[in-house]
Short mmCIF file of C-alpha atoms and ligand atoms in Angstrom, two decimals:
data_model
loop_
_atom_site.label_atom_id
_atom_site.label_comp_id
_atom_site.label_asym_id
_atom_site.label_seq_id
_atom_site.Cartn_x
_atom_site.Cartn_y
_atom_site.Cartn_z
CA MET A 1 -46.15 -48.18 55.53
CA PHE A 2 -46.94 -47.66 51.82
CA LYS A 3 -45.53 -50.18 49.26
CA ARG A 4 -44.98 -49.41 45.67
CA VAL A 5 -47.58 -50.70 43.23
CA PRO A 6 -47.01 -54.27 42.14
CA GLY A 7 -45.12 -54.44 38.93
CA THR A 8 -43.30 -51.20 39.56
CA LYS A 9 -39.87 -50.57 40.57
CA ASP A 10 -37.78 -47.89 42.43
CA VAL A 11 -34.49 -47.08 40.77
CA LEU A 12 -32.27 -46.31 43.78
CA PRO A 13 -29.19 -44.04 43.75
CA ASP A 14 -26.67 -47.04 43.38
CA GLU A 15 -28.60 -48.29 40.20
CA ALA A 16 -29.20 -44.82 38.82
CA GLY A 17 -25.73 -44.43 37.52
CA GLN A 18 -26.27 -47.51 35.30
CA TRP A 19 -29.41 -46.10 33.95
CA GLN A 20 -27.68 -42.75 33.28
CA ALA A 21 -24.83 -44.46 31.48
CA ILE A 22 -27.21 -46.33 29.20
CA GLU A 23 -29.24 -43.21 28.49
CA ALA A 24 -26.16 -41.23 27.75
CA ALA A 25 -24.76 -43.92 25.46
CA SER A 26 -28.24 -43.79 23.68
CA ARG A 27 -28.25 -40.13 23.19
CA ASP A 28 -24.68 -40.17 21.79
CA THR A 29 -25.38 -42.97 19.47
CA PHE A 30 -28.74 -41.57 18.20
CA SER A 31 -26.92 -38.29 17.58
CA LEU A 32 -24.33 -40.00 15.57
CA TYR A 33 -26.94 -41.25 13.21
CA ASN A 34 -28.82 -37.82 13.16
CA TYR A 35 -31.80 -38.89 15.13
CA HIS A 36 -33.52 -36.22 17.13
CA GLU A 37 -35.46 -36.71 20.46
CA ILE A 38 -39.23 -36.67 20.77
CA ARG A 39 -41.09 -36.47 23.92
CA THR A 40 -44.78 -37.35 23.69
CA PRO A 41 -47.26 -37.51 26.79
CA VAL A 42 -47.48 -40.89 28.52
CA ILE A 43 -51.34 -40.71 28.24
CA GLU A 44 -53.06 -41.09 25.04
CA GLU A 45 -56.52 -41.77 23.76
CA ALA A 46 -57.09 -45.52 24.18
CA ALA A 47 -58.56 -45.70 20.55
CA LEU A 48 -55.12 -44.89 19.16
CA PHE A 49 -53.86 -48.17 20.20
CA ASN A 50 -56.99 -50.10 19.39
CA ARG A 51 -56.69 -48.79 15.89
CA THR A 52 -53.00 -49.25 15.24
CA LEU A 53 -51.89 -52.39 17.25
CA GLY A 54 -55.04 -54.19 16.30
CA LEU A 55 -58.15 -55.23 18.38
CA THR A 56 -56.73 -58.74 18.66
CA ALA A 57 -53.31 -57.89 19.86
CA GLU A 58 -52.52 -59.17 23.27
CA ILE A 59 -51.56 -55.64 24.57
CA VAL A 60 -55.06 -54.25 23.45
CA GLN A 61 -56.97 -57.18 24.81
CA LYS A 62 -55.41 -57.75 28.15
CA GLN A 63 -52.81 -55.20 28.97
CA MET A 64 -54.16 -51.68 28.56
CA PHE A 65 -53.87 -49.47 31.54
CA LEU A 66 -57.03 -47.68 31.01
CA ILE A 67 -58.16 -44.37 32.54
CA HIS A 68 -61.90 -43.74 32.43
CA ASN A 69 -63.35 -40.30 32.99
CA GLN A 70 -66.81 -38.83 32.06
CA GLN A 71 -66.43 -38.78 28.33
CA ASP A 72 -63.09 -40.34 27.36
CA VAL A 73 -61.11 -43.42 27.69
CA TYR A 74 -57.47 -42.63 28.00
CA VAL A 75 -54.59 -45.19 28.40
CA LEU A 76 -51.04 -45.03 29.81
CA ARG A 77 -49.10 -45.74 26.76
CA PRO A 78 -48.26 -49.37 26.14
CA GLU A 79 -45.55 -48.62 23.59
CA GLY A 80 -43.89 -45.66 21.74
CA THR A 81 -44.66 -46.21 17.98
CA ALA A 82 -48.26 -45.41 17.74
CA SER A 83 -47.78 -42.15 19.96
CA ILE A 84 -45.04 -40.99 17.65
CA ALA A 85 -47.06 -41.60 14.50
CA ARG A 86 -49.97 -39.62 16.23
CA SER A 87 -47.55 -36.83 17.05
CA TYR A 88 -45.95 -36.81 13.78
CA LEU A 89 -49.24 -36.30 11.99
CA GLU A 90 -50.77 -33.97 14.56
CA ASN A 91 -47.84 -31.60 14.40
CA ASN A 92 -47.68 -31.74 10.57
CA LEU A 93 -44.20 -33.21 10.63
CA ASP A 94 -44.94 -34.99 7.20
CA LYS A 95 -45.54 -31.63 5.73
CA THR A 96 -42.43 -29.83 7.23
CA SER A 97 -39.86 -32.37 6.73
CA GLY A 98 -41.22 -35.44 4.86
CA PHE A 99 -38.57 -37.70 6.15
CA ILE A 100 -37.63 -37.62 9.92
CA LYS A 101 -35.63 -39.68 12.30
CA LEU A 102 -36.76 -39.62 15.95
CA TYR A 103 -35.71 -41.29 19.13
CA TYR A 104 -37.38 -41.52 22.49
CA ILE A 105 -36.48 -42.67 26.11
CA GLY A 106 -39.29 -43.09 28.54
CA PRO A 107 -41.77 -45.26 30.60
CA MET A 108 -44.39 -47.63 29.13
CA PHE A 109 -47.19 -49.15 30.85
CA ARG A 110 -48.84 -52.71 30.63
CA LEU A 111 -51.42 -54.05 33.00
CA GLU A 112 -50.34 -57.62 33.51
CA ARG A 113 -49.79 -60.01 36.14
CA PRO A 114 -46.57 -59.02 37.67
CA GLN A 115 -43.96 -61.68 37.27
CA LYS A 116 -40.14 -62.02 36.88
CA GLY A 117 -38.95 -60.04 33.97
CA ARG A 118 -42.36 -58.44 33.40
CA LEU A 119 -43.17 -55.09 34.91
CA ARG A 120 -46.25 -52.90 34.65
CA GLN A 121 -44.23 -49.79 34.26
CA PHE A 122 -41.12 -50.49 32.25
CA HIS A 123 -38.95 -48.30 29.99
CA HIS A 124 -38.18 -48.25 26.42
CA ILE A 125 -35.30 -46.69 24.43
CA GLY A 126 -36.33 -46.58 20.92
CA CYS A 127 -36.53 -44.80 17.50
CA GLU A 128 -38.55 -44.30 14.53
CA ALA A 129 -37.48 -43.35 11.02
CA ILE A 130 -40.60 -42.13 9.10
CA GLY A 131 -41.02 -41.33 5.36
CA SER A 132 -39.13 -43.96 3.44
CA GLN A 133 -39.79 -47.47 2.17
CA GLU A 134 -36.16 -48.05 1.03
CA ALA A 135 -34.40 -51.10 2.19
CA ILE A 136 -31.40 -48.92 2.87
CA LEU A 137 -33.31 -47.47 5.80
CA ASP A 138 -33.99 -50.94 7.14
CA ILE A 139 -30.23 -51.66 7.06
CA GLU A 140 -29.41 -48.51 8.77
CA VAL A 141 -31.89 -48.97 11.54
CA ILE A 142 -30.81 -52.52 12.33
CA SER A 143 -27.13 -51.44 12.27
CA LEU A 144 -27.97 -48.58 14.58
CA ALA A 145 -29.55 -51.05 16.90
CA ALA A 146 -26.28 -53.18 16.85
CA ARG A 147 -24.22 -50.10 17.42
CA LEU A 148 -26.37 -49.18 20.41
CA LEU A 149 -25.94 -52.62 21.87
CA LYS A 150 -22.28 -52.47 21.41
CA ASN A 151 -22.17 -49.05 23.27
CA PHE A 152 -24.43 -50.59 25.94
CA ALA A 153 -21.70 -53.18 26.59
CA VAL A 154 -24.01 -55.93 25.56
CA SER A 155 -22.48 -58.90 23.82
CA ASP A 156 -23.58 -62.44 23.01
CA TYR A 157 -26.84 -61.12 21.52
CA LYS A 158 -28.45 -62.45 18.45
CA ILE A 159 -30.38 -60.66 15.76
CA LYS A 160 -33.26 -62.55 14.24
CA ILE A 161 -34.85 -61.08 11.21
CA ASN A 162 -37.83 -61.87 8.89
CA SER A 163 -40.19 -60.44 6.34
CA LEU A 164 -43.91 -60.54 6.70
CA GLY A 165 -44.33 -58.90 3.26
CA CYS A 166 -46.91 -56.44 2.19
CA PRO A 167 -50.49 -56.77 3.47
CA LYS A 168 -51.45 -59.12 0.78
CA ASP A 169 -48.44 -61.32 1.59
CA LYS A 170 -49.40 -61.25 5.17
CA GLN A 171 -52.87 -62.49 4.22
CA THR A 172 -51.25 -65.37 2.08
CA LEU A 173 -49.17 -66.40 5.14
CA SER A 174 -52.29 -66.41 7.41
CA LEU A 175 -54.08 -68.57 4.99
CA ASN A 176 -51.06 -70.91 4.64
CA LEU A 177 -50.89 -71.15 8.34
CA LYS A 178 -54.71 -71.84 8.69
CA GLN A 179 -54.38 -74.71 6.32
CA GLY A 180 -51.45 -76.13 8.18
CA LEU A 181 -52.73 -75.62 11.69
CA GLN A 182 -56.51 -76.36 11.51
CA LYS A 183 -56.04 -80.04 11.68
CA GLU A 184 -53.82 -79.61 14.71
CA LYS A 185 -56.48 -77.22 16.43
CA GLN A 186 -57.09 -79.58 19.42
CA ASN A 187 -53.38 -79.86 20.20
CA LEU A 188 -52.85 -76.13 20.39
CA CYS A 189 -53.04 -74.31 23.75
CA ALA A 190 -56.39 -72.51 24.69
CA ASP A 191 -54.91 -69.13 23.63
CA CYS A 192 -53.88 -70.39 20.23
CA GLN A 193 -57.04 -72.03 19.55
CA LEU A 194 -58.53 -68.47 19.77
CA ARG A 195 -55.71 -67.17 17.80
CA LEU A 196 -56.37 -69.56 14.98
CA GLU A 197 -59.57 -67.58 14.34
CA ASN A 198 -58.46 -64.06 15.02
CA ASN A 199 -54.62 -63.64 15.25
CA ILE A 200 -53.11 -66.54 13.58
CA LEU A 201 -49.63 -65.14 13.18
CA ARG A 202 -49.31 -64.86 16.90
CA ILE A 203 -49.39 -68.76 17.17
CA LEU A 204 -45.92 -68.68 15.61
CA ASP A 205 -44.22 -67.13 18.67
CA CYS A 206 -46.45 -68.92 21.36
CA LYS A 207 -44.11 -70.05 24.14
CA ASN A 208 -46.17 -73.17 24.78
CA GLU A 209 -44.13 -76.26 24.16
CA SER A 210 -46.83 -78.24 22.25
CA CYS A 211 -47.62 -75.24 20.11
CA GLN A 212 -43.89 -74.70 19.26
CA LYS A 213 -43.60 -78.39 18.26
CA ILE A 214 -46.54 -77.96 15.86
CA VAL A 215 -45.15 -74.81 14.44
CA LYS A 216 -41.84 -76.58 13.71
CA THR A 217 -43.62 -79.12 11.54
CA LEU A 218 -44.87 -76.30 9.28
CA ALA A 219 -41.47 -75.89 7.67
CA LEU A 220 -42.00 -72.23 7.13
CA SER A 221 -40.03 -70.21 4.70
CA ASN A 222 -40.70 -66.97 2.67
CA THR A 223 -42.88 -68.40 0.03
CA HIS A 224 -45.64 -65.91 1.08
CA LEU A 225 -43.57 -62.97 -0.26
CA CYS A 226 -44.46 -61.35 -3.56
CA PRO A 227 -41.62 -60.54 -5.95
CA ASP A 228 -41.34 -56.98 -4.62
CA CYS A 229 -41.14 -57.87 -1.05
CA LEU A 230 -38.78 -60.71 -1.75
CA ASP A 231 -36.34 -58.25 -3.51
CA HIS A 232 -36.72 -55.82 -0.50
CA PHE A 233 -35.98 -58.43 2.00
CA LYS A 234 -32.85 -59.52 -0.12
CA GLU A 235 -31.65 -56.11 -0.25
CA VAL A 236 -31.88 -55.80 3.52
CA THR A 237 -30.17 -59.05 4.27
CA ASP A 238 -27.42 -58.42 1.67
CA GLY A 239 -26.92 -54.83 3.05
CA LEU A 240 -26.62 -56.28 6.62
CA SER A 241 -24.03 -58.79 5.38
CA SER A 242 -22.08 -56.02 3.64
CA LEU A 243 -21.87 -54.30 7.08
CA ASN A 244 -20.66 -57.58 8.67
CA ILE A 245 -23.66 -57.67 10.98
CA ALA A 246 -24.61 -61.25 11.68
CA PHE A 247 -28.24 -62.32 11.73
CA ASP A 248 -30.41 -65.28 11.49
CA VAL A 249 -33.47 -65.29 9.18
CA GLU A 250 -36.27 -66.74 11.34
CA PRO A 251 -39.39 -67.52 9.49
CA GLN A 252 -41.26 -67.85 12.82
CA LEU A 253 -40.59 -64.18 13.80
CA VAL A 254 -43.85 -62.24 13.20
CA ARG A 255 -44.30 -59.68 16.00
CA GLY A 256 -47.96 -59.53 17.16
CA LEU A 257 -48.92 -56.08 16.19
CA ASP A 258 -51.11 -55.24 13.18
CA TYR A 259 -49.07 -52.35 11.88
CA TYR A 260 -46.06 -54.30 11.10
CA ASN A 261 -45.25 -55.41 7.51
CA ARG A 262 -42.22 -56.34 5.53
CA THR A 263 -39.07 -56.30 7.72
CA VAL A 264 -39.35 -57.46 11.33
CA PHE A 265 -36.57 -58.08 13.67
CA GLU A 266 -35.80 -59.01 17.36
CA PHE A 267 -32.58 -58.96 19.50
CA THR A 268 -32.32 -61.77 22.02
CA HIS A 269 -29.73 -62.46 24.69
CA SER A 270 -28.71 -65.81 26.15
CA ASN A 271 -28.78 -64.62 29.78
CA LEU A 272 -32.46 -63.94 29.83
CA GLY A 273 -34.07 -67.38 29.83
CA SER A 274 -37.42 -67.87 28.03
CA GLN A 275 -38.24 -64.21 27.88
CA ASP A 276 -34.98 -63.67 25.96
CA ALA A 277 -35.88 -60.54 23.86
CA ILE A 278 -34.00 -57.37 24.74
CA GLY A 279 -35.58 -55.37 21.91
CA ALA A 280 -37.42 -55.72 18.72
CA GLY A 281 -38.85 -53.56 15.86
CA GLY A 282 -40.01 -53.59 12.35
CA ARG A 283 -41.42 -51.72 9.37
CA TYR A 284 -44.88 -50.33 9.51
CA ASN A 285 -45.73 -48.98 6.04
CA ASN A 286 -49.46 -48.53 6.59
CA LEU A 287 -49.38 -47.08 10.07
CA ILE A 288 -49.31 -43.44 9.01
CA LYS A 289 -51.98 -43.97 6.33
CA GLU A 290 -54.08 -46.02 8.83
CA LEU A 291 -53.99 -42.81 11.06
CA GLY A 292 -55.35 -40.62 8.30
CA GLY A 293 -51.78 -39.47 7.00
CA PRO A 294 -50.10 -39.87 3.66
CA ASP A 295 -49.01 -43.21 2.29
CA ILE A 296 -45.39 -43.38 3.55
CA GLY A 297 -43.34 -45.92 5.12
CA GLY A 298 -41.64 -46.07 8.50
CA ILE A 299 -39.48 -48.29 10.54
CA GLY A 300 -38.28 -48.42 14.15
CA PHE A 301 -37.46 -50.49 17.14
CA ALA A 302 -37.35 -50.32 20.88
CA PHE A 303 -35.09 -51.85 23.60
CA GLY A 304 -36.43 -52.67 27.02
CA MET A 305 -34.31 -50.82 29.50
CA GLU A 306 -34.78 -53.24 32.35
CA ARG A 307 -33.84 -56.26 29.97
CA LEU A 308 -30.85 -54.23 28.79
CA LEU A 309 -29.66 -53.80 32.18
CA LEU A 310 -29.66 -57.53 32.75
CA ALA A 311 -27.57 -58.04 29.82
CA SER A 312 -25.29 -55.10 30.01
CA LYS A 313 -21.81 -54.77 31.44
CA ILE A 314 -22.00 -51.07 31.34
CA THR A 315 -20.68 -49.43 34.56
CA GLY A 316 -22.35 -46.48 36.25
CA GLU A 317 -20.85 -43.13 36.44
CA LYS A 318 -17.80 -43.02 38.58
CA PRO A 319 -17.90 -41.14 42.00
CA LEU A 320 -16.77 -37.64 41.71
CA SER A 321 -12.99 -37.80 41.99
CA ARG A 322 -12.55 -34.21 43.22
CA MET A 323 -15.31 -33.97 45.81
CA VAL A 324 -14.65 -31.58 48.66
CA TYR A 325 -16.28 -32.29 52.12
CA LEU A 326 -16.51 -29.44 54.56
CA ILE A 327 -16.56 -30.04 58.41
CA THR A 328 -17.35 -26.98 60.55
CA LEU A 329 -16.84 -26.80 64.36
CA GLY A 330 -19.15 -24.37 66.18
CA LYS A 331 -21.97 -22.00 65.00
CA THR A 332 -19.93 -19.24 63.70
CA ALA A 333 -17.85 -21.55 61.62
CA LYS A 334 -20.95 -23.24 60.25
CA ASN A 335 -22.39 -19.90 59.03
CA ALA A 336 -18.99 -18.92 57.35
CA GLY A 337 -18.98 -22.52 55.86
CA ILE A 338 -22.19 -22.05 54.05
CA LYS A 339 -20.59 -19.13 52.20
CA ILE A 340 -17.50 -21.07 51.41
CA LEU A 341 -19.58 -24.04 49.95
CA ASN A 342 -21.50 -21.55 47.87
CA GLN A 343 -18.30 -20.17 46.53
CA LEU A 344 -16.88 -23.58 45.60
CA ARG A 345 -19.97 -24.65 43.80
CA LEU A 346 -20.09 -21.41 41.94
CA SER A 347 -16.66 -22.31 40.73
CA GLY A 348 -17.89 -25.62 39.62
CA ILE A 349 -16.19 -27.57 42.42
CA PRO A 350 -18.38 -30.42 43.74
CA SER A 351 -18.71 -30.06 47.48
CA ASP A 352 -20.79 -31.26 50.48
CA MET A 353 -20.67 -30.91 54.20
CA ASP A 354 -21.70 -32.54 57.44
CA TYR A 355 -25.25 -31.71 58.33
CA LEU A 356 -25.44 -33.59 61.51
CA ASN A 357 -23.27 -31.69 63.94
CA ARG A 358 -20.99 -34.62 64.24
CA SER A 359 -17.88 -34.82 66.26
CA LEU A 360 -14.63 -34.10 64.29
CA LYS A 361 -13.85 -37.78 64.34
CA ALA A 362 -17.25 -38.92 63.15
CA ALA A 363 -17.41 -36.28 60.56
CA MET A 364 -13.99 -37.45 59.22
CA ARG A 365 -15.35 -40.90 58.88
CA ALA A 366 -18.39 -39.61 57.06
CA ALA A 367 -16.08 -37.59 54.67
CA ASN A 368 -14.01 -40.70 54.03
CA ASP A 369 -17.27 -42.72 53.28
CA SER A 370 -18.38 -40.13 50.87
CA GLY A 371 -15.39 -40.66 48.82
CA ALA A 372 -14.17 -37.13 49.01
CA ARG A 373 -10.79 -36.30 47.76
CA TYR A 374 -10.44 -33.24 50.00
CA VAL A 375 -11.68 -32.35 53.49
CA LEU A 376 -11.90 -28.84 54.62
CA ILE A 377 -12.02 -28.20 58.45
CA LEU A 378 -13.18 -24.90 59.76
CA GLY A 379 -13.21 -24.00 63.43
CA GLU A 380 -13.38 -20.78 65.41
CA ASP A 381 -9.57 -20.61 65.63
CA GLU A 382 -9.16 -20.99 61.89
CA LEU A 383 -11.88 -18.33 61.25
CA LYS A 384 -10.10 -15.85 63.42
CA LYS A 385 -6.90 -16.32 61.38
CA ASN A 386 -8.93 -16.32 58.07
CA VAL A 387 -7.67 -19.76 57.18
CA ILE A 388 -9.00 -23.20 56.64
CA SER A 389 -7.43 -26.58 57.05
CA LEU A 390 -7.28 -28.56 53.76
CA ARG A 391 -6.58 -32.27 53.94
CA ASP A 392 -5.77 -34.21 51.01
CA MET A 393 -7.32 -37.73 51.54
CA SER A 394 -5.21 -39.26 48.80
CA ASN A 395 -1.95 -38.79 50.70
CA SER A 396 -3.23 -37.79 54.15
CA THR A 397 -1.39 -34.51 54.17
CA GLN A 398 -2.92 -31.48 55.85
CA ARG A 399 -2.06 -27.79 55.68
CA GLU A 400 -3.73 -24.45 56.35
CA ILE A 401 -4.47 -22.15 53.56
CA ASN A 402 -6.05 -18.63 53.30
CA ILE A 403 -9.81 -18.78 52.77
CA GLU A 404 -9.60 -16.37 49.77
CA GLU A 405 -7.09 -18.68 48.00
CA LEU A 406 -9.18 -21.77 48.53
CA THR A 407 -11.05 -21.74 45.23
CA GLU A 408 -7.99 -21.18 43.23
CA GLU A 409 -6.16 -23.97 45.15
CA LEU A 410 -9.07 -26.56 44.44
CA LYS A 411 -9.55 -25.58 40.93
CA CYS A 412 -6.28 -27.05 39.81
ZN1 ZN B 501 -45.50 -58.23 -1.02
ZN1 ZN B 502 -50.09 -71.54 22.05
#
């Protein structure tokens, strides 16, 4: 028998209700903030991510789901932001609207060793607001994320926030770190020894214990920020406080992708152990320019759907409360039954039937299991009289009604 590819997951019908509830809450909330949906392809040119995430990013180095054909190298998208920036420019959205707010829901792919909490196909719910560098946008985006979490019935989460500053400040930060970490080189994990040379910021969020110990001794603060970036960050934190949004400033928070600058943030949840992030995001003022577009800022975030589901108390859609279940006895009745079901569904009444030629008793049991409110029983005798038996499962009463009156009867 075939098995699913390692690191992928089937969402079965009894879980799908929860997925739908989260997706519905997302769409409602994004609409409330006037975000519009964008759907980009799941395959992109690999070079798009090499260019934007940075060649030293873990995703680019180790996790790209590459597809080679004769001339091109494609990749199953590992994240949403670069694709949306590509689409924004390719479709001239910078020229038509200047400032735009977009959201997306869909699968992402990373080729990594499957382990608990890490899938090769996972799902993101995210947004991007492109075209402004204003701190007020950072405030809105973070408050939108907090509102989403509330609507997903996620509580006990934490917002961590930091500012990387402009590219110059990032360089200062990297240099400071290099000075502080060089003498500890032999005590860092093997990955971090490499990062020391090519992706030093990433050492700050290494999960290795001895690396974390060393990072703690650095006594990080925001001394790398220039006056402009310091002002911007203060505006953001003041704005969040004015909206009563609780957050922790976390100088260790860097996010490992090249395109981030200034505000970065992360949402963590206590239920999730060491991989405790349920979502993250940040500002990327150079991303659009890096891709050949104008010099405009952007900011966005994404939640991991599978992580959200572990933290969310949202319940799936309730079973249909007015479901009708039809049982027919005999071939003539079955043929008449098809028409009756068709009529009910045309009138918007959810309905189903027995497809297995079960006995009346077994079919009644199936009707009961399906959660149907009403059961219709149609046999040859009823058909001759042009009536149908209608049983109300909520009070176990049964009566015969005219077939023509059935739809009216069930509508109310
Ligand atoms: Zn700066
Ligand atoms: Zn390390």
